[in-house]
């Protein structure tokens, strides 16, 4: 099977070459993400391998006439047009569980930074050398209520860690898992109850029509406590960025830690965006709101980095190779469509 593998690091190319199996895979590497403006010279590939920075929309899919499989090296697959794939009988596979502990550990890194102002203290010492603790007082985690939205692979690891900190956990999931709750000593509640009763809300749902702007102005202004913190490591679109800016500005929320942003791709390649300019494709107000968020003292923004550990990346490559190999054996695995 002729495979186009987009945007690998050098060590990943070597790993793939050494672990790709019996030779049914003819893998070609491209040192860029895939989108309508960044296509490879040849398009006769039967499979493509992408990560979250690629935008595999209908326009891109239509350019690969032989395409049978899209394998994303991520859990989320909202960067792939599943409808367009369905029309062409293209299978989409993902990596369902490479980083449940990895993302959960990062989530707690964000929570601790946020409530203990670690990022602010770090900046202060580096920038001014001052050891004054004025303005750096935080709050304990012990005894606080953590609201976990989405109790899948990542959410349940977050719950496990939260209990080590002595936090109370409440959760919401569209498909609650009663045995998970009783085994892990937490309670499922209605979504608005979780929003209302939590000191810290952490989001671990996939991005789709259902979860689009789950955190919006109504929820921020009327339901979530003014003293609560919000953590988002899921996808930017789960939070309405403009509503978040207003809520933080109007002290309707104590702070936010965001590993993901709406239109984060534009921030990554701002110079390219400025030169090429695709204003119809992105919401420029959201891009501006992102910059306002980045400059706010009670906001931590990280560059979609929660997955990024050595161990997780090896697990991603192993699962991706398995996805490709099993597909060639007519036994596809990890199918999302
Ligand atoms: P998962 O599929 O194991 O869990 C998702 C959970 O959300 C499931 O329990 C599901 O029932 C629930 N859910 C689905 N729709 C819902 C809705 N409308 N309302 C409430 N709950 C709903 O996924 P996971 O491995 O836990 O990952 C969660 C998300 O985290 C991924 O979809 C991805 O977008 C994101 N992620 C981010 C990073 C990062 O680096 N920041 C890394 C990995 C995953």
mmCIF file of C-alpha atoms and ligand atoms in Angstrom:
data_model
loop_
_atom_site.group_PDB
_atom_site.id
_atom_site.type_symbol
_atom_site.label_atom_id
_atom_site.label_comp_id
_atom_site.label_asym_id
_atom_site.label_seq_id
_atom_site.Cartn_x
_atom_site.Cartn_y
_atom_site.Cartn_z
ATOM 1 C CA UNK A 1 0.000 0.000 0.000
ATOM 2 C CA UNK A 2 1.403 3.393 -1.026
ATOM 3 C CA UNK A 3 1.300 5.658 2.015
ATOM 4 C CA UNK A 4 1.941 9.411 2.361
ATOM 5 C CA UNK A 5 3.137 10.225 5.883
ATOM 6 C CA UNK A 6 2.926 13.931 6.709
ATOM 7 C CA UNK A 7 5.136 15.995 8.979
ATOM 8 C CA UNK A 8 7.241 13.375 10.800
ATOM 9 C CA UNK A 9 10.269 14.279 12.896
ATOM 10 C CA UNK A 10 13.560 12.642 11.824
ATOM 11 C CA UNK A 11 13.483 10.097 14.670
ATOM 12 C CA UNK A 12 9.911 9.185 13.720
ATOM 13 C CA UNK A 13 10.973 8.442 10.123
ATOM 14 C CA UNK A 14 13.713 6.182 11.436
ATOM 15 C CA UNK A 15 11.334 4.473 13.879
ATOM 16 C CA UNK A 16 8.742 3.893 11.131
ATOM 17 C CA UNK A 17 11.379 2.524 8.752
ATOM 18 C CA UNK A 18 12.635 0.108 11.423
ATOM 19 C CA UNK A 19 9.204 -1.030 12.618
ATOM 20 C CA UNK A 20 6.948 -0.960 9.547
ATOM 21 C CA UNK A 21 6.753 -4.741 9.225
ATOM 22 C CA UNK A 22 6.959 -7.247 6.415
ATOM 23 C CA UNK A 23 7.102 -4.792 3.527
ATOM 24 C CA UNK A 24 3.471 -4.335 2.451
ATOM 25 C CA UNK A 25 3.803 -0.637 3.205
ATOM 26 C CA UNK A 26 5.511 1.730 0.749
ATOM 27 C CA UNK A 27 5.820 4.811 2.942
ATOM 28 C CA UNK A 28 6.722 8.254 1.544
ATOM 29 C CA UNK A 29 7.487 11.045 3.998
ATOM 30 C CA UNK A 30 6.564 14.714 3.527
ATOM 31 C CA UNK A 31 8.058 17.310 5.856
ATOM 32 C CA UNK A 32 4.913 19.436 6.003
ATOM 33 C CA UNK A 33 1.336 19.261 7.222
ATOM 34 C CA UNK A 34 -1.360 18.441 4.675
ATOM 35 C CA UNK A 35 -3.991 20.948 3.600
ATOM 36 C CA UNK A 36 -5.386 22.395 0.377
ATOM 37 C CA UNK A 37 -2.393 24.731 0.077
ATOM 38 C CA UNK A 38 0.202 22.119 1.025
ATOM 39 C CA UNK A 39 -0.269 19.100 -1.223
ATOM 40 C CA UNK A 40 2.426 16.572 -2.163
ATOM 41 C CA UNK A 41 3.590 16.419 -5.823
ATOM 42 C CA UNK A 42 2.149 12.921 -6.339
ATOM 43 C CA UNK A 43 -1.422 12.143 -5.300
ATOM 44 C CA UNK A 44 -1.724 8.431 -6.123
ATOM 45 C CA UNK A 45 -1.512 7.377 -2.455
ATOM 46 C CA UNK A 46 -3.861 4.743 -1.067
ATOM 47 C CA UNK A 47 -3.333 5.877 2.530
ATOM 48 C CA UNK A 48 -2.379 9.139 4.189
ATOM 49 C CA UNK A 49 -1.086 9.591 7.734
ATOM 50 C CA UNK A 50 -1.673 12.988 9.342
ATOM 51 C CA UNK A 51 -1.664 14.764 12.695
ATOM 52 C CA UNK A 52 -3.907 17.499 14.106
ATOM 53 C CA UNK A 53 -2.153 20.339 12.230
ATOM 54 C CA UNK A 54 -3.368 18.948 8.892
ATOM 55 C CA UNK A 55 -6.759 19.960 7.518
ATOM 56 C CA UNK A 56 -8.174 17.041 5.568
ATOM 57 C CA UNK A 57 -11.302 18.571 4.069
ATOM 58 C CA UNK A 58 -13.270 17.528 0.977
ATOM 59 C CA UNK A 59 -11.049 19.620 -1.280
ATOM 60 C CA UNK A 60 -7.972 17.708 -0.086
ATOM 61 C CA UNK A 61 -9.676 14.292 -0.131
ATOM 62 C CA UNK A 62 -10.865 14.843 -3.726
ATOM 63 C CA UNK A 63 -7.262 15.336 -4.828
ATOM 64 C CA UNK A 64 -6.316 11.737 -3.872
ATOM 65 C CA UNK A 65 -8.162 9.511 -6.400
ATOM 66 C CA UNK A 66 -6.872 6.187 -4.942
ATOM 67 C CA UNK A 67 -7.374 7.017 -1.280
ATOM 68 C CA UNK A 68 -8.737 4.179 0.878
ATOM 69 C CA UNK A 69 -7.451 5.015 4.374
ATOM 70 C CA UNK A 70 -6.773 8.143 6.416
ATOM 71 C CA UNK A 71 -4.918 7.359 9.617
ATOM 72 C CA UNK A 72 -4.581 10.203 12.098
ATOM 73 C CA UNK A 73 -1.848 10.031 14.736
ATOM 74 C CA UNK A 74 -4.254 11.597 17.230
ATOM 75 C CA UNK A 75 -7.311 10.685 19.262
ATOM 76 C CA UNK A 76 -9.404 13.603 17.973
ATOM 77 C CA UNK A 77 -10.406 13.503 14.297
ATOM 78 C CA UNK A 78 -12.258 16.786 13.891
ATOM 79 C CA UNK A 79 -9.604 17.884 11.337
ATOM 80 C CA UNK A 80 -10.925 15.232 8.913
ATOM 81 C CA UNK A 81 -14.153 15.591 6.918
ATOM 82 C CA UNK A 82 -15.866 12.308 7.821
ATOM 83 C CA UNK A 83 -18.834 12.982 5.509
ATOM 84 C CA UNK A 84 -16.541 13.389 2.504
ATOM 85 C CA UNK A 85 -14.767 10.150 3.505
ATOM 86 C CA UNK A 86 -18.068 8.304 3.765
ATOM 87 C CA UNK A 87 -19.065 9.398 0.250
ATOM 88 C CA UNK A 88 -15.869 7.804 -1.101
ATOM 89 C CA UNK A 89 -15.832 4.755 1.258
ATOM 90 C CA UNK A 90 -12.559 5.951 2.758
ATOM 91 C CA UNK A 91 -11.823 4.424 6.153
ATOM 92 C CA UNK A 92 -10.630 6.790 8.902
ATOM 93 C CA UNK A 93 -8.641 5.404 11.803
ATOM 94 C CA UNK A 94 -7.239 7.093 14.884
ATOM 95 C CA UNK A 95 -5.127 6.373 17.967
ATOM 96 C CA UNK A 96 -7.814 5.968 20.615
ATOM 97 C CA UNK A 97 -5.617 5.587 23.646
ATOM 98 C CA UNK A 98 -2.015 6.720 23.477
ATOM 99 C CA UNK A 99 -1.993 9.385 26.074
ATOM 100 C CA UNK A 100 -4.705 9.001 28.644
ATOM 101 C CA UNK A 101 -2.212 9.337 31.499
ATOM 102 C CA UNK A 102 -0.058 11.719 29.412
ATOM 103 C CA UNK A 103 -2.821 14.291 28.867
ATOM 104 C CA UNK A 104 -4.170 13.806 32.405
ATOM 105 C CA UNK A 105 -0.731 14.537 33.916
ATOM 106 C CA UNK A 106 -0.451 17.688 31.776
ATOM 107 C CA UNK A 107 -3.958 18.729 32.846
ATOM 108 C CA UNK A 108 -2.800 18.666 36.461
ATOM 109 C CA UNK A 109 0.300 20.646 35.489
ATOM 110 C CA UNK A 110 -2.060 23.315 34.155
ATOM 111 C CA UNK A 111 -4.354 23.125 37.181
ATOM 112 C CA UNK A 112 -1.463 23.551 39.619
ATOM 113 C CA UNK A 113 0.058 26.420 37.630
ATOM 114 C CA UNK A 114 -3.293 28.142 37.474
ATOM 115 C CA UNK A 115 -4.385 27.889 41.111
ATOM 116 C CA UNK A 116 -0.881 28.425 42.580
ATOM 117 C CA UNK A 117 0.194 31.080 40.007
ATOM 118 C CA UNK A 118 3.380 29.124 39.281
ATOM 119 C CA UNK A 119 3.693 30.704 35.812
ATOM 120 C CA UNK A 120 3.378 34.201 37.304
ATOM 121 C CA UNK A 121 5.991 33.506 39.999
ATOM 122 C CA UNK A 122 8.340 32.014 37.410
ATOM 123 C CA UNK A 123 7.984 35.025 35.095
ATOM 124 C CA UNK A 124 8.501 37.430 38.016
ATOM 125 C CA UNK A 125 11.743 35.812 39.212
ATOM 126 C CA UNK A 126 13.161 35.554 35.688
ATOM 127 C CA UNK A 127 12.125 39.022 34.582
ATOM 128 C CA UNK A 128 12.703 41.089 37.728
ATOM 129 C CA UNK A 129 14.682 38.831 40.100
ATOM 130 C CA UNK A 130 12.134 39.743 42.786
ATOM 131 C CA UNK A 131 11.339 37.170 45.483
ATOM 132 C CA UNK A 132 8.283 39.110 46.707
ATOM 133 C CA UNK A 133 5.207 36.877 47.086
ATOM 134 C CA UNK A 134 2.819 39.804 46.753
ATOM 135 C CA UNK A 135 0.028 38.893 44.336
ATOM 136 C CA UNK A 136 1.108 35.248 44.186
ATOM 137 C CA UNK A 137 -1.266 33.772 46.794
ATOM 138 C CA UNK A 138 -3.146 30.747 45.505
ATOM 139 C CA UNK A 139 -5.730 28.275 46.742
ATOM 140 C CA UNK A 140 -5.437 24.639 47.913
ATOM 141 C CA UNK A 141 -6.687 21.788 45.769
ATOM 142 C CA UNK A 142 -7.478 19.593 48.784
ATOM 143 C CA UNK A 143 -11.215 19.686 49.518
ATOM 144 C CA UNK A 144 -12.053 21.575 46.294
ATOM 145 C CA UNK A 145 -14.550 20.205 43.780
ATOM 146 C CA UNK A 146 -13.258 19.185 40.367
ATOM 147 C CA UNK A 147 -15.858 18.981 37.604
ATOM 148 C CA UNK A 148 -14.775 16.551 34.900
ATOM 149 C CA UNK A 149 -16.674 16.880 31.613
ATOM 150 C CA UNK A 150 -16.070 13.688 29.629
ATOM 151 C CA UNK A 151 -15.064 10.564 31.558
ATOM 152 C CA UNK A 152 -13.385 8.649 28.724
ATOM 153 C CA UNK A 153 -9.747 7.601 28.639
ATOM 154 C CA UNK A 154 -8.342 10.982 29.700
ATOM 155 C CA UNK A 155 -11.153 12.083 32.014
ATOM 156 C CA UNK A 156 -10.909 8.934 34.132
ATOM 157 C CA UNK A 157 -7.146 9.405 34.570
ATOM 158 C CA UNK A 158 -7.777 12.988 35.656
ATOM 159 C CA UNK A 159 -10.261 11.673 38.220
ATOM 160 C CA UNK A 160 -7.699 9.175 39.539
ATOM 161 C CA UNK A 161 -5.072 11.913 39.974
ATOM 162 C CA UNK A 162 -7.585 14.337 41.534
ATOM 163 C CA UNK A 163 -8.320 11.843 44.265
ATOM 164 C CA UNK A 164 -4.632 11.730 45.144
ATOM 165 C CA UNK A 165 -4.902 15.475 45.781
ATOM 166 C CA UNK A 166 -7.883 14.955 48.096
ATOM 167 C CA UNK A 167 -10.336 16.665 45.736
ATOM 168 C CA UNK A 168 -14.059 15.915 45.501
ATOM 169 C CA UNK A 169 -14.937 14.846 41.962
ATOM 170 C CA UNK A 170 -18.219 15.319 40.120
ATOM 171 C CA UNK A 171 -18.590 14.521 36.442
ATOM 172 C CA UNK A 172 -20.775 14.729 33.368
ATOM 173 C CA UNK A 173 -20.684 12.410 30.382
ATOM 174 C CA UNK A 174 -23.226 11.898 27.608
ATOM 175 C CA UNK A 175 -22.804 8.177 28.270
ATOM 176 C CA UNK A 176 -22.222 7.843 32.033
ATOM 177 C CA UNK A 177 -20.423 4.751 33.274
ATOM 178 C CA UNK A 178 -21.956 3.727 36.609
ATOM 179 C CA UNK A 179 -19.289 1.177 37.511
ATOM 180 C CA UNK A 180 -16.524 3.691 36.753
ATOM 181 C CA UNK A 181 -18.226 6.111 39.164
ATOM 182 C CA UNK A 182 -18.653 3.596 41.978
ATOM 183 C CA UNK A 183 -15.131 2.165 41.530
ATOM 184 C CA UNK A 184 -13.602 5.649 41.547
ATOM 185 C CA UNK A 185 -15.759 7.302 44.159
ATOM 186 C CA UNK A 186 -17.257 10.130 42.088
ATOM 187 C CA UNK A 187 -20.770 11.164 41.192
ATOM 188 C CA UNK A 188 -22.280 11.880 37.777
ATOM 189 C CA UNK A 189 -24.450 14.992 37.697
ATOM 190 C CA UNK A 190 -26.293 17.015 35.060
ATOM 191 C CA UNK A 191 -24.005 19.227 32.988
ATOM 192 C CA UNK A 192 -25.262 22.486 34.491
ATOM 193 C CA UNK A 193 -24.913 21.054 38.014
ATOM 194 C CA UNK A 194 -21.277 20.202 37.272
ATOM 195 C CA UNK A 195 -20.744 23.726 35.926
ATOM 196 C CA UNK A 196 -22.439 25.312 38.950
ATOM 197 C CA UNK A 197 -20.851 23.235 41.745
ATOM 198 C CA UNK A 198 -17.229 22.991 40.532
ATOM 199 C CA UNK A 199 -14.261 25.016 41.737
ATOM 200 C CA UNK A 200 -12.302 23.795 38.720
ATOM 201 C CA UNK A 201 -13.885 22.549 35.482
ATOM 202 C CA UNK A 202 -11.786 20.417 33.154
ATOM 203 C CA UNK A 203 -12.921 19.460 29.645
ATOM 204 C CA UNK A 204 -12.238 16.015 28.128
ATOM 205 C CA UNK A 205 -14.881 15.629 25.419
ATOM 206 C CA UNK A 206 -14.357 15.230 21.679
ATOM 207 C CA UNK A 207 -15.138 18.232 19.485
ATOM 208 C CA UNK A 208 -18.303 17.794 17.428
ATOM 209 C CA UNK A 209 -21.634 19.543 16.782
ATOM 210 C CA UNK A 210 -22.808 18.510 20.246
ATOM 211 C CA UNK A 211 -19.843 19.929 22.117
ATOM 212 C CA UNK A 212 -19.298 23.054 19.956
ATOM 213 C CA UNK A 213 -19.202 26.057 22.342
ATOM 214 C CA UNK A 214 -20.317 23.901 25.275
ATOM 215 C CA UNK A 215 -18.730 26.697 27.336
ATOM 216 C CA UNK A 216 -20.566 29.796 26.102
ATOM 217 C CA UNK A 217 -21.596 33.206 27.417
ATOM 218 C CA UNK A 218 -24.760 31.903 29.096
ATOM 219 C CA UNK A 219 -22.872 29.200 30.984
ATOM 220 C CA UNK A 220 -20.027 31.556 31.908
ATOM 221 C CA UNK A 221 -22.233 34.451 32.987
ATOM 222 C CA UNK A 222 -25.056 32.593 34.703
ATOM 223 C CA UNK A 223 -24.000 29.128 35.811
ATOM 224 C CA UNK A 224 -20.279 28.735 36.471
ATOM 225 C CA UNK A 225 -19.094 30.341 39.737
ATOM 226 C CA UNK A 226 -17.170 33.625 39.451
ATOM 227 C CA UNK A 227 -14.401 31.987 41.528
ATOM 228 C CA UNK A 228 -14.077 28.911 39.327
ATOM 229 C CA UNK A 229 -11.181 28.032 37.028
ATOM 230 C CA UNK A 230 -11.563 26.474 33.573
ATOM 231 C CA UNK A 231 -9.091 24.033 32.019
ATOM 232 C CA UNK A 232 -9.337 22.964 28.385
ATOM 233 C CA UNK A 233 -7.086 20.276 26.935
ATOM 234 C CA UNK A 234 -9.764 18.865 24.599
ATOM 235 C CA UNK A 235 -10.321 21.060 21.533
ATOM 236 C CA UNK A 236 -10.518 24.839 21.153
ATOM 237 C CA UNK A 237 -14.010 24.797 19.670
ATOM 238 C CA UNK A 238 -15.521 23.383 22.868
ATOM 239 C CA UNK A 239 -15.099 26.880 24.346
ATOM 240 C CA UNK A 240 -16.518 30.070 22.797
ATOM 241 C CA UNK A 241 -13.335 32.167 22.801
ATOM 242 C CA UNK A 242 -15.049 35.562 22.662
ATOM 243 C CA UNK A 243 -17.376 34.623 25.532
ATOM 244 C CA UNK A 244 -14.355 33.502 27.550
ATOM 245 C CA UNK A 245 -12.571 36.822 27.007
ATOM 246 C CA UNK A 246 -15.675 38.722 28.173
ATOM 247 C CA UNK A 247 -16.133 36.458 31.216
ATOM 248 C CA UNK A 248 -12.509 36.886 32.322
ATOM 249 C CA UNK A 249 -12.617 40.631 31.728
ATOM 250 C CA UNK A 250 -15.863 40.949 33.728
ATOM 251 C CA UNK A 251 -14.543 38.721 36.548
ATOM 252 C CA UNK A 252 -17.102 36.016 35.810
ATOM 253 C CA UNK A 253 -14.305 33.429 36.004
ATOM 254 C CA UNK A 254 -11.153 33.341 38.152
ATOM 255 C CA UNK A 255 -8.847 32.063 35.420
ATOM 256 C CA UNK A 256 -8.358 29.653 32.546
ATOM 257 C CA UNK A 257 -5.692 27.263 31.313
ATOM 258 C CA UNK A 258 -5.943 26.347 27.651
ATOM 259 C CA UNK A 259 -3.825 23.852 25.755
ATOM 260 C CA UNK A 260 -6.084 24.251 22.739
ATOM 261 C CA UNK A 261 -7.572 27.306 21.057
ATOM 262 C CA UNK A 262 -10.129 27.897 18.344
ATOM 263 C CA UNK A 263 -8.193 28.747 15.157
ATOM 264 C CA UNK A 264 -4.955 27.628 16.816
ATOM 265 C CA UNK A 265 -3.598 26.719 13.350
ATOM 266 C CA UNK A 266 -3.542 30.401 12.421
ATOM 267 C CA UNK A 267 -1.485 31.286 15.502
ATOM 268 C CA UNK A 268 1.010 28.558 14.594
ATOM 269 C CA UNK A 269 1.605 29.951 11.113
ATOM 270 C CA UNK A 270 0.723 33.579 11.597
ATOM 271 C CA UNK A 271 3.324 34.902 9.146
ATOM 272 C CA UNK A 272 2.176 32.480 6.450
ATOM 273 C CA UNK A 273 -1.447 33.387 7.147
ATOM 274 C CA UNK A 274 -0.617 37.090 6.912
ATOM 275 C CA UNK A 275 1.170 36.653 3.583
ATOM 276 C CA UNK A 276 -1.234 34.122 2.017
ATOM 277 C CA UNK A 277 -4.357 35.486 3.738
ATOM 278 C CA UNK A 278 -7.457 33.284 3.835
ATOM 279 C CA UNK A 279 -9.787 35.604 5.749
ATOM 280 C CA UNK A 280 -12.954 33.774 4.641
ATOM 281 C CA UNK A 281 -11.744 30.551 6.235
ATOM 282 C CA UNK A 282 -11.034 31.850 9.713
ATOM 283 C CA UNK A 283 -12.831 34.020 12.163
ATOM 284 C CA UNK A 284 -10.464 36.964 12.606
ATOM 285 C CA UNK A 285 -12.329 38.051 15.753
ATOM 286 C CA UNK A 286 -11.457 34.699 17.304
ATOM 287 C CA UNK A 287 -7.811 35.123 16.297
ATOM 288 C CA UNK A 288 -7.820 38.540 18.008
ATOM 289 C CA UNK A 289 -9.580 37.076 21.078
ATOM 290 C CA UNK A 290 -6.823 34.437 21.304
ATOM 291 C CA UNK A 291 -4.203 37.195 21.492
ATOM 292 C CA UNK A 292 -6.163 38.972 24.199
ATOM 293 C CA UNK A 293 -6.334 35.700 26.167
ATOM 294 C CA UNK A 294 -2.598 35.063 25.784
ATOM 295 C CA UNK A 295 -1.888 38.492 27.322
ATOM 296 C CA UNK A 296 -4.198 38.037 30.344
ATOM 297 C CA UNK A 297 -2.382 37.372 33.647
ATOM 298 C CA UNK A 298 -4.904 34.798 34.889
ATOM 299 C CA UNK A 299 -4.757 32.800 31.663
ATOM 300 C CA UNK A 300 -2.221 30.132 30.722
ATOM 301 C CA UNK A 301 -2.007 29.150 27.073
ATOM 302 C CA UNK A 302 0.134 26.218 25.948
ATOM 303 C CA UNK A 303 0.604 25.204 22.287
ATOM 304 C CA UNK A 304 -1.469 21.978 22.082
ATOM 305 C CA UNK A 305 1.313 20.171 23.917
ATOM 306 C CA UNK A 306 -0.534 17.897 26.356
ATOM 307 C CA UNK A 307 0.144 14.771 24.258
ATOM 308 C CA UNK A 308 3.825 15.501 23.827
ATOM 309 C CA UNK A 309 5.920 12.994 25.786
ATOM 310 C CA UNK A 310 8.488 10.533 24.453
ATOM 311 C CA UNK A 311 6.452 7.563 25.623
ATOM 312 C CA UNK A 312 3.187 8.821 24.124
ATOM 313 C CA UNK A 313 4.786 9.503 20.736
ATOM 314 C CA UNK A 314 6.158 5.959 20.532
ATOM 315 C CA UNK A 315 2.704 4.605 21.440
ATOM 316 C CA UNK A 316 1.228 6.794 18.670
ATOM 317 C CA UNK A 317 3.648 5.406 16.063
ATOM 318 C CA UNK A 318 3.068 1.793 17.161
ATOM 319 C CA UNK A 319 -0.713 2.177 16.912
ATOM 320 C CA UNK A 320 -0.466 4.009 13.571
ATOM 321 C CA UNK A 321 1.679 1.218 12.108
ATOM 322 C CA UNK A 322 -0.833 -1.287 13.443
ATOM 323 C CA UNK A 323 -3.659 0.709 11.794
ATOM 324 C CA UNK A 324 -1.829 0.612 8.438
ATOM 325 C CA UNK A 325 -0.738 -3.027 8.617
ATOM 326 C CA UNK A 326 -4.119 -4.370 9.738
ATOM 327 C CA UNK A 327 -5.791 -2.393 6.953
ATOM 328 C CA UNK A 328 -3.568 -4.109 4.363
ATOM 329 C CA UNK A 329 -4.562 -7.460 5.934
ATOM 330 C CA UNK A 330 -8.263 -6.552 5.503
ATOM 331 C CA UNK A 331 -8.713 -6.438 9.274
ATOM 332 C CA UNK A 332 -8.937 -2.680 9.899
ATOM 333 C CA UNK A 333 -8.714 -1.515 13.503
ATOM 334 C CA UNK A 334 -9.393 1.736 15.389
ATOM 335 C CA UNK A 335 -11.965 2.872 12.842
ATOM 336 C CA UNK A 336 -13.831 6.075 13.612
ATOM 337 C CA UNK A 337 -16.087 6.198 10.550
HETATM 338 P P1 LIG B 1 -12.567 9.352 24.817
HETATM 339 O O1 LIG B 1 -13.305 9.106 23.543
HETATM 340 O O2 LIG B 1 -11.952 8.203 25.525
HETATM 341 O O3 LIG B 1 -13.534 10.089 25.858
HETATM 342 C C1 LIG B 1 -14.426 11.103 25.486
HETATM 343 C C2 LIG B 1 -15.606 11.049 26.448
HETATM 344 O O4 LIG B 1 -16.474 12.139 26.120
HETATM 345 C C3 LIG B 1 -16.432 9.759 26.335
HETATM 346 O O5 LIG B 1 -16.644 9.214 27.617
HETATM 347 C C4 LIG B 1 -17.747 10.210 25.704
HETATM 348 O O6 LIG B 1 -18.866 9.458 26.143
HETATM 349 C C5 LIG B 1 -17.816 11.640 26.163
HETATM 350 N N1 LIG B 1 -18.661 12.482 25.319
HETATM 351 C C6 LIG B 1 -18.803 12.444 23.983
HETATM 352 N N2 LIG B 1 -19.652 13.408 23.583
HETATM 353 C C7 LIG B 1 -20.057 14.049 24.698
HETATM 354 C C8 LIG B 1 -20.934 15.127 24.943
HETATM 355 N N3 LIG B 1 -21.586 15.736 23.952
HETATM 356 N N4 LIG B 1 -21.114 15.530 26.227
HETATM 357 C C9 LIG B 1 -20.462 14.899 27.236
HETATM 358 N N5 LIG B 1 -19.628 13.874 27.059
HETATM 359 C C10 LIG B 1 -19.423 13.455 25.812
HETATM 360 O O7 LIG B 1 -11.487 10.466 24.458
HETATM 361 P P2 LIG B 1 -10.191 10.841 25.310
HETATM 362 O O8 LIG B 1 -9.052 9.987 24.910
HETATM 363 O O9 LIG B 1 -10.547 10.958 26.738
HETATM 364 O O10 LIG B 1 -9.884 12.298 24.700
HETATM 365 C C11 LIG B 1 -10.825 13.366 24.830
HETATM 366 C C12 LIG B 1 -10.443 14.485 23.876
HETATM 367 O O11 LIG B 1 -9.194 15.039 24.281
HETATM 368 C C13 LIG B 1 -10.164 14.007 22.429
HETATM 369 O O12 LIG B 1 -11.357 13.912 21.667
HETATM 370 C C14 LIG B 1 -9.244 15.075 21.904
HETATM 371 O O13 LIG B 1 -9.996 16.069 21.271
HETATM 372 C C15 LIG B 1 -8.583 15.646 23.161
HETATM 373 N N6 LIG B 1 -7.133 15.368 23.223
HETATM 374 C C16 LIG B 1 -6.285 16.420 23.333
HETATM 375 C C17 LIG B 1 -4.914 16.197 23.418
HETATM 376 C C18 LIG B 1 -3.952 17.346 23.574
HETATM 377 O O14 LIG B 1 -2.750 17.185 23.297
HETATM 378 N N7 LIG B 1 -4.392 18.492 24.050
HETATM 379 C C19 LIG B 1 -4.425 14.901 23.369
HETATM 380 C C20 LIG B 1 -5.321 13.845 23.264
HETATM 381 C C21 LIG B 1 -6.692 14.087 23.187
#
